[in-house]
Short mmCIF file of C-alpha atoms in Angstrom, two decimals:
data_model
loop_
_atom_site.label_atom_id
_atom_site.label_comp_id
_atom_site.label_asym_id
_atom_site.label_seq_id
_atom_site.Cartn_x
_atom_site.Cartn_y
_atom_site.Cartn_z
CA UNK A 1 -67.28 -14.74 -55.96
CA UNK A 2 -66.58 -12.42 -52.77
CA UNK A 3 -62.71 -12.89 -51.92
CA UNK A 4 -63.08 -13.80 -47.94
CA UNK A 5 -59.84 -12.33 -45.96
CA UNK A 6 -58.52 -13.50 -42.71
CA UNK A 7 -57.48 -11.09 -39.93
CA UNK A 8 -53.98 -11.77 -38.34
CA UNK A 9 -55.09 -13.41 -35.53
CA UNK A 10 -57.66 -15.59 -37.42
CA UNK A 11 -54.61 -16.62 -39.01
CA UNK A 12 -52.46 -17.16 -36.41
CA UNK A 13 -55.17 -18.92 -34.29
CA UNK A 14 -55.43 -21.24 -37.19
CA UNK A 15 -52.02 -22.37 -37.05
CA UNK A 16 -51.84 -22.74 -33.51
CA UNK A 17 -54.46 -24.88 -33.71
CA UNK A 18 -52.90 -27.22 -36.79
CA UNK A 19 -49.43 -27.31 -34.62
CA UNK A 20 -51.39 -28.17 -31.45
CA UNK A 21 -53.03 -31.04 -33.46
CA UNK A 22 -50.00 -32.80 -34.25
CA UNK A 23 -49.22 -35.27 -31.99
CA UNK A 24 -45.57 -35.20 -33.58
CA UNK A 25 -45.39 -32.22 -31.95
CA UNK A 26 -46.43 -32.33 -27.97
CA UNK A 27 -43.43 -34.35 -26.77
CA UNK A 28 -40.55 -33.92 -28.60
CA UNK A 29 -36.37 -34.38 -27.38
CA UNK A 30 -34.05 -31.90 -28.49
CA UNK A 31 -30.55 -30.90 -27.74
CA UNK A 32 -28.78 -28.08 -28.42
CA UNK A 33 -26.78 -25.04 -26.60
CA UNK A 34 -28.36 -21.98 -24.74
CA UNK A 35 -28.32 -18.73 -25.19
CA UNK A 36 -30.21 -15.28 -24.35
CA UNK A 37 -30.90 -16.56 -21.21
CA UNK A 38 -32.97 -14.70 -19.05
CA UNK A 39 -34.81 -15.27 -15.36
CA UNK A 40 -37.96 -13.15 -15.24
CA UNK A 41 -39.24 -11.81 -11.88
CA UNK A 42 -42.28 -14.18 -12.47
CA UNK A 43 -39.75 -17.25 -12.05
CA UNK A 44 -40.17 -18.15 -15.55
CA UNK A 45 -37.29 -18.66 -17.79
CA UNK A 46 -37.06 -17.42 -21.11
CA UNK A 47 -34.09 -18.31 -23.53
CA UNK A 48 -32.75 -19.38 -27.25
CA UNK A 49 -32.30 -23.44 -28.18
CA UNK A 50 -29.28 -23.20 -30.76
CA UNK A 51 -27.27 -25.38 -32.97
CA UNK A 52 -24.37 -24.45 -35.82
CA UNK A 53 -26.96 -24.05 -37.78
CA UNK A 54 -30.49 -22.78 -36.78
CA UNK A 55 -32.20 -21.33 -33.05
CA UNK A 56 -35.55 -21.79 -31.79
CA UNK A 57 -37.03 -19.70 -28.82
CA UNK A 58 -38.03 -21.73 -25.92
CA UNK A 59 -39.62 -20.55 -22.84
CA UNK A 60 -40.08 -22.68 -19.12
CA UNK A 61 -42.90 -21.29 -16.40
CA UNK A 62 -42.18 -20.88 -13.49
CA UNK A 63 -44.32 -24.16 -11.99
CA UNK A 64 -41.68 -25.79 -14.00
CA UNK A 65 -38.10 -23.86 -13.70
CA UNK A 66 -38.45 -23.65 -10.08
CA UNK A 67 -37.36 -27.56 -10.45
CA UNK A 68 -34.55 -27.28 -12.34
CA UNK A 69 -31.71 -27.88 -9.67
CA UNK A 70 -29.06 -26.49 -11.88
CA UNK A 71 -28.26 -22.59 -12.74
CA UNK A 72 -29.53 -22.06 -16.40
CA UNK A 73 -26.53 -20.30 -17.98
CA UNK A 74 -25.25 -19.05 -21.44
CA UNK A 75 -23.37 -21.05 -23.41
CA UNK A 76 -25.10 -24.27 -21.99
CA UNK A 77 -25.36 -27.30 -23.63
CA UNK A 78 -28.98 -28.95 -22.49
CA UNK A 79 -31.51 -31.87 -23.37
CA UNK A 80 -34.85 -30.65 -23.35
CA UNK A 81 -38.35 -32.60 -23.35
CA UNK A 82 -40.77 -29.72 -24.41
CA UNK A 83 -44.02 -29.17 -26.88
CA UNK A 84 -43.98 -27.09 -29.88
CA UNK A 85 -46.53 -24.51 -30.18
CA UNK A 86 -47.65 -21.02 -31.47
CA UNK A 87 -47.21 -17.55 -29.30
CA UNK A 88 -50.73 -16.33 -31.64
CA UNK A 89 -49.99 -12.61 -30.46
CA UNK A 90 -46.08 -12.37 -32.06
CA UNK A 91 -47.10 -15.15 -34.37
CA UNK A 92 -43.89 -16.97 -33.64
CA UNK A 93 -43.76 -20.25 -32.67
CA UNK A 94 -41.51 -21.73 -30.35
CA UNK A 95 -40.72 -24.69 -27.79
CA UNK A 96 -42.56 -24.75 -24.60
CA UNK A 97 -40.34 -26.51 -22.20
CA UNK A 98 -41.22 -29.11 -19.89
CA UNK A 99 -38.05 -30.43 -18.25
CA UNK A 100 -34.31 -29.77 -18.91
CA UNK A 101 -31.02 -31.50 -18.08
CA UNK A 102 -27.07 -30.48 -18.83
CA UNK A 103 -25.43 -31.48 -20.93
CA UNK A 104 -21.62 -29.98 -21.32
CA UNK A 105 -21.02 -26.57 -22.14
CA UNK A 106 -20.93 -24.99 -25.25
CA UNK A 107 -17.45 -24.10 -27.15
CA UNK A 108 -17.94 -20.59 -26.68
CA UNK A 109 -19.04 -20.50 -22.57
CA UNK A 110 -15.89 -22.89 -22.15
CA UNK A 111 -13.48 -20.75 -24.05
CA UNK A 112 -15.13 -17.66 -22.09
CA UNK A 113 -14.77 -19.47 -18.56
CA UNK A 114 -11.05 -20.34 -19.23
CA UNK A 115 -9.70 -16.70 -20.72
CA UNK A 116 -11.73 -15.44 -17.40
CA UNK A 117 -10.05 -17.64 -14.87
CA UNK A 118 -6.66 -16.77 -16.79
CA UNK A 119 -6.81 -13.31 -16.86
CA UNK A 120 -8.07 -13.32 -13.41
CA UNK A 121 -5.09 -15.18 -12.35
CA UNK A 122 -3.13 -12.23 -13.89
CA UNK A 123 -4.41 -9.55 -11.90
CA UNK A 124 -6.70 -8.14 -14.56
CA UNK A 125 -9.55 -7.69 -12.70
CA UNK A 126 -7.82 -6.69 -8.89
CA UNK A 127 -9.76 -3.90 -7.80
CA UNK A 128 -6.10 -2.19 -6.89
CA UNK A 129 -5.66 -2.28 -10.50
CA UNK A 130 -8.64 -0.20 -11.66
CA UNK A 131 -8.57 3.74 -12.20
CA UNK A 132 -11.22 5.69 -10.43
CA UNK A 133 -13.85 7.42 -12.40
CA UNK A 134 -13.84 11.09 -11.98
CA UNK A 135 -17.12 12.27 -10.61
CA UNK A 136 -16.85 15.95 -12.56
CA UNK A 137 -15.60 14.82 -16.19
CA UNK A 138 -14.73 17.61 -18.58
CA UNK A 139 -14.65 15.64 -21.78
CA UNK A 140 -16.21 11.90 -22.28
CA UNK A 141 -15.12 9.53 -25.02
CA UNK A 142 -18.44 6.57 -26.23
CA UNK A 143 -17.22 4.27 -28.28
CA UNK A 144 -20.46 2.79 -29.59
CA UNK A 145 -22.04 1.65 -33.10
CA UNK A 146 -23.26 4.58 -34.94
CA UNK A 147 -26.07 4.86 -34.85
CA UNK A 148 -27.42 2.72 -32.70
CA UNK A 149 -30.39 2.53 -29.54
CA UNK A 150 -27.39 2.54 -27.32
CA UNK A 151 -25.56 5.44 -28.27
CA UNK A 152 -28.80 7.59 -28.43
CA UNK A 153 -29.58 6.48 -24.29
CA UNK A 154 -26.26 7.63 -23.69
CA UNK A 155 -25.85 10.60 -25.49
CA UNK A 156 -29.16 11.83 -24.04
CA UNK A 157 -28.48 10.28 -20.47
CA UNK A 158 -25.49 12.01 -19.85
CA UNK A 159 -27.29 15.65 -22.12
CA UNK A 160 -30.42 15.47 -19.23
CA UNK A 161 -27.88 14.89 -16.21
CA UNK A 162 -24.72 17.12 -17.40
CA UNK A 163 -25.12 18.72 -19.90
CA UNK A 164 -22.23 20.93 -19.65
CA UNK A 165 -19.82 18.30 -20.04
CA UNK A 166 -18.73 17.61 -23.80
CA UNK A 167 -18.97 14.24 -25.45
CA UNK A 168 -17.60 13.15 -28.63
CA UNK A 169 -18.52 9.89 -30.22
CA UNK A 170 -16.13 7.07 -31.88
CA UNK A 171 -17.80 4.52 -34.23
CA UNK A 172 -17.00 0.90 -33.85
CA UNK A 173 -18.26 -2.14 -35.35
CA UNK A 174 -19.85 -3.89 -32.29
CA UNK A 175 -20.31 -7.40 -34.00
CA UNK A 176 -18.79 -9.56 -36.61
CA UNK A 177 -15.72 -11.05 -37.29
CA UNK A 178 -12.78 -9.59 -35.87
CA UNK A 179 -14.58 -6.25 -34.97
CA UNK A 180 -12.33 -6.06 -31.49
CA UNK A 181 -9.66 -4.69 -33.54
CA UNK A 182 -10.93 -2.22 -34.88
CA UNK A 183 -12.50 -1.74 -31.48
CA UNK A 184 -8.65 -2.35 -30.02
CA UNK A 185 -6.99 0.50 -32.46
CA UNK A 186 -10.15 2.96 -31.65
CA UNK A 187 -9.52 2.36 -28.04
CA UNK A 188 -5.33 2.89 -28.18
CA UNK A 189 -6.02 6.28 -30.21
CA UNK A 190 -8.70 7.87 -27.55
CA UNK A 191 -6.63 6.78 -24.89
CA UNK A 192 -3.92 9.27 -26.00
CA UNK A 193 -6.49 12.08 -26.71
CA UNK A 194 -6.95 12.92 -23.08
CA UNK A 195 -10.68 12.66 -22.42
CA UNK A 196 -11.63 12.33 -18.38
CA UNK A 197 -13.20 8.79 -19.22
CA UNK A 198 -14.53 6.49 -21.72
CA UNK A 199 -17.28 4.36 -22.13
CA UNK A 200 -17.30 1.45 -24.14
CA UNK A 201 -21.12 0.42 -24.84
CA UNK A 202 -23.99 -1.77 -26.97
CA UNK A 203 -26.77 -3.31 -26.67
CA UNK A 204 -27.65 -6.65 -25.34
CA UNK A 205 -27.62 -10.14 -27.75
CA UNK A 206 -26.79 -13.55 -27.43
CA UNK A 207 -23.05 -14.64 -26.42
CA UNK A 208 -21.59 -14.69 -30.32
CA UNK A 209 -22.89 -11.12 -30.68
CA UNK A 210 -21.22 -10.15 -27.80
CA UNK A 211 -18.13 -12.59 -28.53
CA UNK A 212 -15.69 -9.41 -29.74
CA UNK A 213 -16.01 -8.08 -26.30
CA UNK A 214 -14.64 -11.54 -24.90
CA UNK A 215 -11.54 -11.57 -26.86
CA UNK A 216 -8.21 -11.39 -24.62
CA UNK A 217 -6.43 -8.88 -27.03
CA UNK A 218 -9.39 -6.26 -26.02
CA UNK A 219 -9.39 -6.93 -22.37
CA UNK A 220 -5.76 -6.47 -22.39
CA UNK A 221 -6.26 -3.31 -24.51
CA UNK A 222 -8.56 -1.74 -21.90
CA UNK A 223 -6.02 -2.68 -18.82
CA UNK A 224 -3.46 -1.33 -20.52
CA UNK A 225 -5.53 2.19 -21.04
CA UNK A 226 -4.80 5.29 -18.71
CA UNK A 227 -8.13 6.94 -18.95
CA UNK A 228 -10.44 5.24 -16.92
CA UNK A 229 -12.57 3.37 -18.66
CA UNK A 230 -16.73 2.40 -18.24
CA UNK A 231 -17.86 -0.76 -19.69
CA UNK A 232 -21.43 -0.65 -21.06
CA UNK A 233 -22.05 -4.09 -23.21
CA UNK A 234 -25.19 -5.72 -22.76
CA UNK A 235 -28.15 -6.01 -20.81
CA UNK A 236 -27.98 -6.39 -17.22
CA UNK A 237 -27.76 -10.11 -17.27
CA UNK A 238 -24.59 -10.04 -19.90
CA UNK A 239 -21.33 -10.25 -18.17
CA UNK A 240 -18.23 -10.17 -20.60
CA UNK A 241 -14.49 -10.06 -20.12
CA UNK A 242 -14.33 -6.35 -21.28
CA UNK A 243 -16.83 -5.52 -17.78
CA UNK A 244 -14.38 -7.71 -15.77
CA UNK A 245 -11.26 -5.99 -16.48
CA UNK A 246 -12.80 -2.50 -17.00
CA UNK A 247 -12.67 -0.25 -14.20
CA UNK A 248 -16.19 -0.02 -14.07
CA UNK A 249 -19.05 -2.56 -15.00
CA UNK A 250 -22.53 -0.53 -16.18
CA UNK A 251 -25.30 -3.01 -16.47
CA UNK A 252 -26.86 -1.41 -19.24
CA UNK A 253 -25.47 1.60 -21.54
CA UNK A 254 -27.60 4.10 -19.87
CA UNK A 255 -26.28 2.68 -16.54
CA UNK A 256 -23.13 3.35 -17.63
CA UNK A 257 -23.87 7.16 -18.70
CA UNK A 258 -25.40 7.20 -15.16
CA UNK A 259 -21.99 6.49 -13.88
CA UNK A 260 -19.76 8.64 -16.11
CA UNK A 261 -21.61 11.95 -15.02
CA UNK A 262 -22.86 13.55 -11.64
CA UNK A 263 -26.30 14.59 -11.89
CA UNK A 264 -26.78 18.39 -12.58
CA UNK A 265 -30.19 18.77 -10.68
CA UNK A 266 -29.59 16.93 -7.85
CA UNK A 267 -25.94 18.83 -7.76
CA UNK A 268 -28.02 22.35 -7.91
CA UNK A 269 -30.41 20.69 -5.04
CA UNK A 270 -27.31 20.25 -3.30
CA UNK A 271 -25.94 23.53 -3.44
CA UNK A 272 -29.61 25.14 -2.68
CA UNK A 273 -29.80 22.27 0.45
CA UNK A 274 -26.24 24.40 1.44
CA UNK A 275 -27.05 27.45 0.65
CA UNK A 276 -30.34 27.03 3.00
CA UNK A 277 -28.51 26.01 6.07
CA UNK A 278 -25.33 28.43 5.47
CA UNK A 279 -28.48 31.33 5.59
CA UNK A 280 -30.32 29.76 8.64
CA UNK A 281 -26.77 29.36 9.96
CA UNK A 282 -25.79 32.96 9.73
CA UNK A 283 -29.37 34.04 10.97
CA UNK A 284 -29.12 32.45 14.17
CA UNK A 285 -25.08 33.90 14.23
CA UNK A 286 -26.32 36.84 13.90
CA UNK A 287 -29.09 36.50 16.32
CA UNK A 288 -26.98 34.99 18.90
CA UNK A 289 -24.49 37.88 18.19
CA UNK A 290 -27.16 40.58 18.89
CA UNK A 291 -27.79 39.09 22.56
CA UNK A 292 -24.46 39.13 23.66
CA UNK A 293 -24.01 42.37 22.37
CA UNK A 294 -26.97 43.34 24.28
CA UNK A 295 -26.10 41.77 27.44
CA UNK A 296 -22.91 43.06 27.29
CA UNK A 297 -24.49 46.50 26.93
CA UNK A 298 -26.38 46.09 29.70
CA UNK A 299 -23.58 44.87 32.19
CA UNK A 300 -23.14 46.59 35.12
CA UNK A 301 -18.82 47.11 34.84
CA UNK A 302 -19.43 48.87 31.65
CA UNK A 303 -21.58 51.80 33.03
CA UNK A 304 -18.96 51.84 35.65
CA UNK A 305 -15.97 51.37 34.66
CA UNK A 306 -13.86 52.95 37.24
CA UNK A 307 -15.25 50.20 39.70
CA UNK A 308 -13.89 48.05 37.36
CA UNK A 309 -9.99 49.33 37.40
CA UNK A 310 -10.57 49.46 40.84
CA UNK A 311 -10.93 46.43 40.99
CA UNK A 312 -8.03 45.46 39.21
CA UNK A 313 -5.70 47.58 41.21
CA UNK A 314 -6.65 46.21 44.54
CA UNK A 315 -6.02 42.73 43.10
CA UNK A 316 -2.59 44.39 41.61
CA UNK A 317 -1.85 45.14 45.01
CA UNK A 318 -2.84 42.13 46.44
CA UNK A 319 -0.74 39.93 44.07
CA UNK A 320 2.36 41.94 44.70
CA UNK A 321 2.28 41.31 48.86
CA UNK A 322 1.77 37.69 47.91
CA UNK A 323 4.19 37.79 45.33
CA UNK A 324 6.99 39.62 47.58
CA UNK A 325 6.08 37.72 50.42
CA UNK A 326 6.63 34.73 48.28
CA UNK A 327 10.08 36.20 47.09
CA UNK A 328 11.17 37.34 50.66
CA UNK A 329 10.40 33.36 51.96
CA UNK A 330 12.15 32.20 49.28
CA UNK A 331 15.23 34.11 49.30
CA UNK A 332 15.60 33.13 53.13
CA UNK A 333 15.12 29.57 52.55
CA UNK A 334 17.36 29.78 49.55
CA UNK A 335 20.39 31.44 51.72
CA UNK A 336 19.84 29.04 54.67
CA UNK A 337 19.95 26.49 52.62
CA UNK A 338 23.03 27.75 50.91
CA UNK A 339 24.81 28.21 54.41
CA UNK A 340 23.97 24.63 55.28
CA UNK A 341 25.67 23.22 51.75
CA UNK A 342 28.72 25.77 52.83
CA UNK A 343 29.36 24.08 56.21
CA UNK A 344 28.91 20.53 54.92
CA UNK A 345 30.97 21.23 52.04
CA UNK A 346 33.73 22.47 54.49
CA UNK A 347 33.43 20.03 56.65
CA UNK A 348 33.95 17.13 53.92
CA UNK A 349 36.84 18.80 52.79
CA UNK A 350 38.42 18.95 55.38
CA UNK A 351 37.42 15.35 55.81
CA UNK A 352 38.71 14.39 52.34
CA UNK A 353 42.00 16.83 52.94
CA UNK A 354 43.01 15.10 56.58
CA UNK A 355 42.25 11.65 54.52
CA UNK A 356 44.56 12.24 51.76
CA UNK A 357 47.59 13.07 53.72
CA UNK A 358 46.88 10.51 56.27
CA UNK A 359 47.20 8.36 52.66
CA UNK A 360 50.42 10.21 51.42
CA UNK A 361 52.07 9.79 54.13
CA UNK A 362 51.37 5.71 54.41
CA UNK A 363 52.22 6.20 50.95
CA UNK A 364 55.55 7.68 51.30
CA UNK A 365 56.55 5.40 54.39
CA UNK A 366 55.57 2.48 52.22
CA UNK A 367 58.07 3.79 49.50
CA UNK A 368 60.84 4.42 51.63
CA UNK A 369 61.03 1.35 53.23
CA UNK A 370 60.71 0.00 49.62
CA UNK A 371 62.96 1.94 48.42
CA UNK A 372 65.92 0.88 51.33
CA UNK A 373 64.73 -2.64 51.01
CA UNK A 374 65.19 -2.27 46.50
CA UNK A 375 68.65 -0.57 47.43
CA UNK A 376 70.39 -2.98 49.87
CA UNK A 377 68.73 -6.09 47.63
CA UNK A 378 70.55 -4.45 44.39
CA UNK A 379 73.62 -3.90 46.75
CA UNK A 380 73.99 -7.74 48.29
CA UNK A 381 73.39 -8.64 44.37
CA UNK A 382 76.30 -6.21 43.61
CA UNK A 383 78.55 -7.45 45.54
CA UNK A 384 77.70 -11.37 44.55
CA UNK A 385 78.72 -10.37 40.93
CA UNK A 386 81.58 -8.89 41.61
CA UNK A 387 82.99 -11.24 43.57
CA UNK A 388 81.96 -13.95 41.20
CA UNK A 389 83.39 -11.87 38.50
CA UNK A 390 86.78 -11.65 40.33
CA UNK A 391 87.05 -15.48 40.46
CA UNK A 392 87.15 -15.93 36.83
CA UNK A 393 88.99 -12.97 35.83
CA UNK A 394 92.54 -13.78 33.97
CA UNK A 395 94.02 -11.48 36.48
CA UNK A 396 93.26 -13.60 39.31
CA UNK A 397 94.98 -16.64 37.41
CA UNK A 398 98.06 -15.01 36.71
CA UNK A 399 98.40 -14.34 40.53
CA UNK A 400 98.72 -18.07 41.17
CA UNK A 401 102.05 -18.36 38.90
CA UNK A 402 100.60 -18.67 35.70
CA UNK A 403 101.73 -16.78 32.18
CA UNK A 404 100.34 -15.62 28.73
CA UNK A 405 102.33 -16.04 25.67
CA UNK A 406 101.69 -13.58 23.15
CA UNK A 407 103.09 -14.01 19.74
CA UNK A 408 102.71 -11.28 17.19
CA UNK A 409 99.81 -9.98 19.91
CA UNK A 410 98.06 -13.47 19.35
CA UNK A 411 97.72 -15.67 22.45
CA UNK A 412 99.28 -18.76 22.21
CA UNK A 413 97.62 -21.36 23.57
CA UNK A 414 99.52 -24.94 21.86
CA UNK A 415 103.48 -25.36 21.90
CA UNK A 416 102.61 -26.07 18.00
CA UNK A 417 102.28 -22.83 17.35
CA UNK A 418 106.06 -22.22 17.95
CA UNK A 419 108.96 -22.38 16.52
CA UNK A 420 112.68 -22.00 17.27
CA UNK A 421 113.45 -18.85 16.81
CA UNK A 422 110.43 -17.27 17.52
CA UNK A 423 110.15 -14.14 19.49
CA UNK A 424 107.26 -14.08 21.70
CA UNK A 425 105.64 -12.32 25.38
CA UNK A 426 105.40 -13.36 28.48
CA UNK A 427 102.59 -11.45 30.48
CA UNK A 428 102.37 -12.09 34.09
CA UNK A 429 100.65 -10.80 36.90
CA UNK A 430 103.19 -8.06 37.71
CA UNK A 431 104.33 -7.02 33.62
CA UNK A 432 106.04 -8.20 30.31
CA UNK A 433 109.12 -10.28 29.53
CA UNK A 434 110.09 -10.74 26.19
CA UNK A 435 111.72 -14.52 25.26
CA UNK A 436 112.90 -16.07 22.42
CA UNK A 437 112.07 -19.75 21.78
CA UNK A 438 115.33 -22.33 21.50
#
């Protein structure tokens, strides 16, 4: 019996065509979280289903997705009403998607979304913070898997635009668990190396393959870093924390090896664009040059030239009557004027000089009278002491008929104080007696 084989689209045909059959199949509810989003430029939307455990692609047309009234993100949890059918040319099959709701967000987009806000609220990301990328790098640092479709677009990105500049690759792990420190030790060791700038890179995947490049320790490595640094993760729909806090986001790896080099051709079109003008510049300097020099050639003072100092020396002469007419009108206004200042300088002072003795002698007759008037005030006052002071003087008391009794020298002034016997002084107003007391 002839064996009978089936081409690969027979085959696939075949079980399009069972799976299309089942009415199980055509309307079916499913949940789960989304991931490799992506918006095509047709409108339609093309993305993973995924659970713990298993993923199904799904893809929405456009008639369809242009009625979602939500943004379709990674990490999304959803509920989906869709049909399950075969793509016959991949021979996958996958879920057909009629209408999709929200439903939370998944662990990982909420873990992502909070460590972004944080580290935002830090400063991580302030544009003041970043380091600017040199535009003529000497020596460039990838960190990329090796090997991998990423590293090659770089290495021969940057080869076909620079190719003078010198790269040196560092292998990291890109994916798995705890890659990022690897990635973080790589990182801290190139940073003290002293390459221009480095670029961090891989290819695109779903958010847990590019998890390692969300983790805070590696964002906080790359802030920390003082070689600027290029982030290169993903396709141009992946953000991660690493492109946040880098201080450049590429949107693909070769995007990013656009960025970390200046393009040699367009440099030497540059320079030739220059070097064009400088030439057409000089040309017409040099053209311009020759006319003048021509013209001056050609002008008349310089096949005469004595007309010329002629000339000069009648406008010598000229300026010297102006400039000693000038002086001579000058002088004479300057030695009138000086003659006038003279006389009214005289005449004030002997304004001010008639003034001030007029002043010294008010002055003087002011003080004398002053004076007399001080003198015969002391004088009267004089006299009314002294007269008061010969009232109370003893003297004046012993003229009346009154005595002082001295004993020993001691006044005595209480009969108490004497005794019989006693030898004592009488002082009057005209001497001594001596006594002795019975």
């Amino acid at each position: 019996m002839e064996k009978r084989y089936l081409t690969v689209s027979a085959l696939n045909r075949y079980l399009k065509a069972k799976i299309d059959s089942d009415s199980q199949l055509q309307r079916i509810l499913i949940k789960g979280e989304v991931s490799n989003f992506k918006h095509h430029s047709s409108g339609h939307f093309y993305f993973t289903l995924k659970d713990e455990h298993s993923r199904i692609n799904a893809v929405m047309f456009s008639s369809k997705a242009s009625k979602v009234p939500f943004d379709l993100t990674n990490g999304m949890k959803v509920l989906v009403q869709a049909s399950v059918s075969v793509y016959d040319v991949a021979g996958t099959y996958q879920l057909y998607v009629d209408t999709i709701e929200q439903d939370g967000l998944g662990n990982l987009f909420l873990k992502y979304e909070q460590l972004k806000k944080q580290l935002a609220s830090e400063g991580l990301f302030n544009p003041e913070n970043k380091l600017v990328i040199p535009k003529f790098p000497s020596k460039i640092a990838v960190l990329s898997a090796y090997p991998s479709a990423a590293l090659a677009d770089i290495i021969r990105t940057i080869h076909l635009r620079f190719p003078v500049v010198r790269v040196i690759v560092f292998p990291i792990p890109v994916q798995g668990k705890d890659a990022y420190l690897e990635i973080i030790r790589t990182l801290r060791y190139v940073d003290t190396l002293g390459f221009s700038e480095i670029i961090i890179a891989r290819g695109g995947g779903s958010l847990e393959d590019l998890w390692n490049f969300n983790e805070e320790g590696l964002a906080r490595a790359i802030y920390q870093c003082k070689t600027p640094i290029i982030s290169g993760v993903g396709h141009e729909v992946d953000f991660t924390i690493c492109d946040f806090v880098a201080d450049y986001r590429a949107a693909t790896p070769t995007a990013a090896a656009i960025k970390a080099t200046p393009d040699l051709f367009e440099l030497q079109q540059a320079v030739d664009n220059i070097k064009y003008t400088l030439n057409n510049l000089m040309k017409q300097k040099i053209i311009l040059n020759k006319e003048n020099l021509n013209r001056l050639k050609s002008f008349y003072l310089f096949k005469n030239p004595q007309k010329m100092f002629e000339d000069k020396t009648a406008k010598i002469d000229y300026l010297y009557d102006q400039l000693n007419n000038v002086f001579n009108h000058d002088l004479i206004e300057k030695q009138n004027k000086a003659s006038n200042l003279i006389q009214t300088f005289n005449h004030q002072a002997n304004l001010f000089t008639l003034n001030q003795r007029n002043r010294l002698d008010t002055i003087n007759r002011t003080m004398s009278l002053e004076i007399k008037r001080k003198l015969q005030h002391n004088q009267e006052k004089f006299y009314y002491s002294l007269s008061k002071l010969n009232t109370l003087s003893p003297l004046k008391t012993l003229e009346r008929g009154y005595a002082i009794v001295l004993k020993e020298d001691h006044v005595i002034s209480s009969v108490d104080d004497l005794n019989s016997g006693d030898k004592i002084e009488l002082k009057l107003h005209n001497g001594i007696k001596k006594a002795i007391i019975e």
